[in-house]
């Protein structure tokens, strides 16, 4: 079974991000493949390296980065949704004349085509968020 | 990537107030390039997305309602409206935009894209899909 995961809500505001993370972790531990994790709508905010949650709370972005590193995950952030909400990689920051970039390790910015492709290639696509 | 899958985009939210409707439409337009079997469903407050005469100046939002009329040009011709959702909101088909597509197999005649269906029919339709993306 090959899963694709879509996350449509930002971290801390909504449990969708936590649930998606727990699902992805459990699926990988059970030996399933995850073809891609796609972040859309406010879900793109999962990818910011500039968030500083309180030290006694979970750091959702860091958890994603760690999971991606261990399992070599493809974590894609929608470029249109990301640009609206101020999530930039180094190239895009340069191109748009912005002073810094903020995408966390393990995430990459790409287009909505990556979401459609995930739907085509995965056996199941699972959405988290309202 | 030759396998054709049945993609259903489910629109459940009003066009303004949240960004879901606008960003859903962006997915549909990009997805059209992938030559899959595409359907759109409008249920709950999603039926408001297709209403005629939307005017957004007073709320300072971009009015993207005209983009729905381009769906036919993108070969998105199967648009399903949940009849109960429409009626619960005091709306009829006359309150919605007239969406059409041109049928290549029938001398490019214009045909209605919108199909009013019951909840039971909607459930059957969901059941047939390979991929359901809900916004």
mmCIF file of N, CA, C and O in Angstrom, chain A residues 66-104:
data_model
loop_
_atom_site.group_PDB
_atom_site.id
_atom_site.type_symbol
_atom_site.label_atom_id
_atom_site.label_comp_id
_atom_site.label_asym_id
_atom_site.label_seq_id
_atom_site.Cartn_x
_atom_site.Cartn_y
_atom_site.Cartn_z
ATOM 1 N N UNK A 66 12.479 15.811 10.948
ATOM 2 C CA UNK A 66 13.142 14.607 11.438
ATOM 3 C C UNK A 66 12.594 13.358 10.733
ATOM 4 O O UNK A 66 13.341 12.487 10.288
ATOM 5 N N UNK A 67 11.255 13.311 10.623
ATOM 6 C CA UNK A 67 10.617 12.156 9.971
ATOM 7 C C UNK A 67 11.063 12.044 8.512
ATOM 8 O O UNK A 67 11.333 10.954 7.998
ATOM 9 N N UNK A 68 11.145 13.204 7.856
ATOM 10 C CA UNK A 68 11.554 13.229 6.450
ATOM 11 C C UNK A 68 12.985 12.727 6.290
ATOM 12 O O UNK A 68 13.304 12.009 5.336
ATOM 13 N N UNK A 69 13.827 13.115 7.257
ATOM 14 C CA UNK A 69 15.242 12.724 7.195
ATOM 15 C C UNK A 69 15.384 11.207 7.381
ATOM 16 O O UNK A 69 16.085 10.541 6.613
ATOM 17 N N UNK A 70 14.672 10.680 8.362
ATOM 18 C CA UNK A 70 14.782 9.243 8.659
ATOM 19 C C UNK A 70 14.274 8.403 7.483
ATOM 20 O O UNK A 70 14.859 7.403 7.107
ATOM 21 N N UNK A 71 13.133 8.823 6.924
ATOM 22 C CA UNK A 71 12.454 7.989 5.918
ATOM 23 C C UNK A 71 12.594 8.513 4.484
ATOM 24 O O UNK A 71 11.926 8.011 3.586
ATOM 25 N N UNK A 72 13.415 9.541 4.304
ATOM 26 C CA UNK A 72 13.619 10.105 2.976
ATOM 27 C C UNK A 72 12.280 10.477 2.318
ATOM 28 O O UNK A 72 11.990 10.087 1.182
ATOM 29 N N UNK A 73 11.452 11.220 3.066
ATOM 30 C CA UNK A 73 10.110 11.565 2.578
ATOM 31 C C UNK A 73 10.162 12.723 1.591
ATOM 32 O O UNK A 73 11.018 13.604 1.690
ATOM 33 N N UNK A 74 9.214 12.732 0.661
ATOM 34 C CA UNK A 74 9.042 13.863 -0.248
ATOM 35 C C UNK A 74 7.942 14.758 0.325
ATOM 36 O O UNK A 74 6.766 14.447 0.236
ATOM 37 N N UNK A 75 8.337 15.848 0.954
ATOM 38 C CA UNK A 75 7.365 16.774 1.562
ATOM 39 C C UNK A 75 7.294 18.038 0.711
ATOM 40 O O UNK A 75 8.234 18.839 0.674
ATOM 41 N N UNK A 76 6.154 18.212 0.048
ATOM 42 C CA UNK A 76 6.003 19.289 -0.929
ATOM 43 C C UNK A 76 5.037 20.349 -0.401
ATOM 44 O O UNK A 76 3.951 20.037 0.086
ATOM 45 N N UNK A 77 5.463 21.593 -0.525
ATOM 46 C CA UNK A 77 4.645 22.731 -0.121
ATOM 47 C C UNK A 77 4.174 23.428 -1.386
ATOM 48 O O UNK A 77 4.983 23.734 -2.262
ATOM 49 N N UNK A 78 2.876 23.670 -1.499
ATOM 50 C CA UNK A 78 2.330 24.319 -2.702
ATOM 51 C C UNK A 78 2.869 25.729 -2.842
ATOM 52 O O UNK A 78 2.745 26.546 -1.924
ATOM 53 N N UNK A 79 3.420 26.039 -3.993
ATOM 54 C CA UNK A 79 4.092 27.346 -4.162
ATOM 55 C C UNK A 79 3.116 28.523 -4.078
ATOM 56 O O UNK A 79 3.410 29.523 -3.424
ATOM 57 N N UNK A 80 1.937 28.390 -4.693
ATOM 58 C CA UNK A 80 0.991 29.521 -4.689
ATOM 59 C C UNK A 80 0.501 29.789 -3.272
ATOM 60 O O UNK A 80 0.459 30.941 -2.813
ATOM 61 N N UNK A 81 0.146 28.718 -2.568
ATOM 62 C CA UNK A 81 -0.327 28.869 -1.187
ATOM 63 C C UNK A 81 0.802 29.373 -0.290
ATOM 64 O O UNK A 81 0.581 30.183 0.619
ATOM 65 N N UNK A 82 2.021 28.908 -0.546
ATOM 66 C CA UNK A 82 3.173 29.287 0.272
ATOM 67 C C UNK A 82 3.513 30.765 0.090
ATOM 68 O O UNK A 82 3.760 31.491 1.061
ATOM 69 N N UNK A 83 3.495 31.220 -1.168
ATOM 70 C CA UNK A 83 3.865 32.613 -1.419
ATOM 71 C C UNK A 83 2.869 33.566 -0.776
ATOM 72 O O UNK A 83 3.242 34.601 -0.237
ATOM 73 N N UNK A 84 1.579 33.204 -0.854
ATOM 74 C CA UNK A 84 0.564 34.038 -0.195
ATOM 75 C C UNK A 84 0.837 34.195 1.295
ATOM 76 O O UNK A 84 0.488 35.204 1.895
ATOM 77 N N UNK A 85 1.392 33.133 1.882
ATOM 78 C CA UNK A 85 1.496 33.100 3.344
ATOM 79 C C UNK A 85 2.929 33.301 3.847
ATOM 80 O O UNK A 85 3.194 33.124 5.032
ATOM 81 N N UNK A 86 3.837 33.658 2.932
ATOM 82 C CA UNK A 86 5.194 33.994 3.376
ATOM 83 C C UNK A 86 6.072 32.818 3.704
ATOM 84 O O UNK A 86 6.876 32.872 4.638
ATOM 85 N N UNK A 87 5.916 31.730 2.976
ATOM 86 C CA UNK A 87 6.827 30.590 3.118
ATOM 87 C C UNK A 87 7.691 30.566 1.854
ATOM 88 O O UNK A 87 7.174 30.380 0.753
ATOM 89 N N UNK A 88 8.992 30.785 2.012
ATOM 90 C CA UNK A 88 9.882 30.916 0.855
ATOM 91 C C UNK A 88 11.106 30.022 1.001
ATOM 92 O O UNK A 88 11.604 29.829 2.109
ATOM 93 N N UNK A 89 11.565 29.521 -0.137
ATOM 94 C CA UNK A 89 12.876 28.865 -0.110
ATOM 95 C C UNK A 89 13.924 29.893 -0.573
ATOM 96 O O UNK A 89 13.592 31.029 -0.916
ATOM 97 N N UNK A 90 15.179 29.467 -0.581
ATOM 98 C CA UNK A 90 16.264 30.422 -0.832
ATOM 99 C C UNK A 90 16.148 31.070 -2.223
ATOM 100 O O UNK A 90 16.275 32.285 -2.360
ATOM 101 N N UNK A 91 15.858 30.229 -3.226
ATOM 102 C CA UNK A 91 15.758 30.745 -4.594
ATOM 103 C C UNK A 91 14.638 31.756 -4.739
ATOM 104 O O UNK A 91 14.789 32.803 -5.364
ATOM 105 N N UNK A 92 13.485 31.407 -4.168
ATOM 106 C CA UNK A 92 12.294 32.253 -4.306
ATOM 107 C C UNK A 92 12.498 33.578 -3.554
ATOM 108 O O UNK A 92 12.086 34.630 -4.028
ATOM 109 N N UNK A 93 13.136 33.511 -2.393
ATOM 110 C CA UNK A 93 13.413 34.727 -1.623
ATOM 111 C C UNK A 93 14.296 35.670 -2.437
ATOM 112 O O UNK A 93 14.052 36.877 -2.515
ATOM 113 N N UNK A 94 15.301 35.099 -3.087
ATOM 114 C CA UNK A 94 16.208 35.889 -3.919
ATOM 115 C C UNK A 94 15.440 36.514 -5.083
ATOM 116 O O UNK A 94 15.544 37.700 -5.366
ATOM 117 N N UNK A 95 14.642 35.658 -5.744
ATOM 118 C CA UNK A 95 13.920 36.088 -6.931
ATOM 119 C C UNK A 95 12.921 37.205 -6.615
ATOM 120 O O UNK A 95 12.705 38.108 -7.418
ATOM 121 N N UNK A 96 12.305 37.129 -5.436
ATOM 122 C CA UNK A 96 11.284 38.105 -5.057
ATOM 123 C C UNK A 96 11.877 39.274 -4.264
ATOM 124 O O UNK A 96 11.131 40.143 -3.791
ATOM 125 N N UNK A 97 13.179 39.276 -4.092
ATOM 126 C CA UNK A 97 13.825 40.370 -3.376
ATOM 127 C C UNK A 97 13.485 40.408 -1.893
ATOM 128 O O UNK A 97 13.380 41.483 -1.293
ATOM 129 N N UNK A 98 13.315 39.259 -1.284
ATOM 130 C CA UNK A 98 13.003 39.206 0.149
ATOM 131 C C UNK A 98 14.293 38.996 0.952
ATOM 132 O O UNK A 98 15.246 38.385 0.461
ATOM 133 N N UNK A 99 14.325 39.524 2.194
ATOM 134 C CA UNK A 99 15.584 39.495 2.959
ATOM 135 C C UNK A 99 15.978 38.119 3.482
ATOM 136 O O UNK A 99 17.125 37.911 3.875
ATOM 137 N N UNK A 100 15.040 37.161 3.547
ATOM 138 C CA UNK A 100 15.424 35.857 4.085
ATOM 139 C C UNK A 100 14.482 34.783 3.557
ATOM 140 O O UNK A 100 13.434 35.084 2.997
ATOM 141 N N UNK A 101 14.878 33.537 3.743
ATOM 142 C CA UNK A 101 13.965 32.436 3.425
ATOM 143 C C UNK A 101 13.698 31.675 4.715
ATOM 144 O O UNK A 101 14.428 31.814 5.689
ATOM 145 N N UNK A 102 12.637 30.892 4.724
ATOM 146 C CA UNK A 102 12.263 30.276 5.999
ATOM 147 C C UNK A 102 11.825 28.818 5.878
ATOM 148 O O UNK A 102 11.276 28.260 6.826
ATOM 149 N N UNK A 103 12.023 28.196 4.743
ATOM 150 C CA UNK A 103 11.551 26.816 4.638
ATOM 151 C C UNK A 103 12.478 25.892 5.443
ATOM 152 O O UNK A 103 13.697 26.047 5.429
ATOM 153 N N UNK A 104 11.849 24.977 6.167
ATOM 154 C CA UNK A 104 12.605 24.093 7.066
ATOM 155 C C UNK A 104 13.199 22.927 6.279
ATOM 156 O O UNK A 104 12.705 22.586 5.196
#
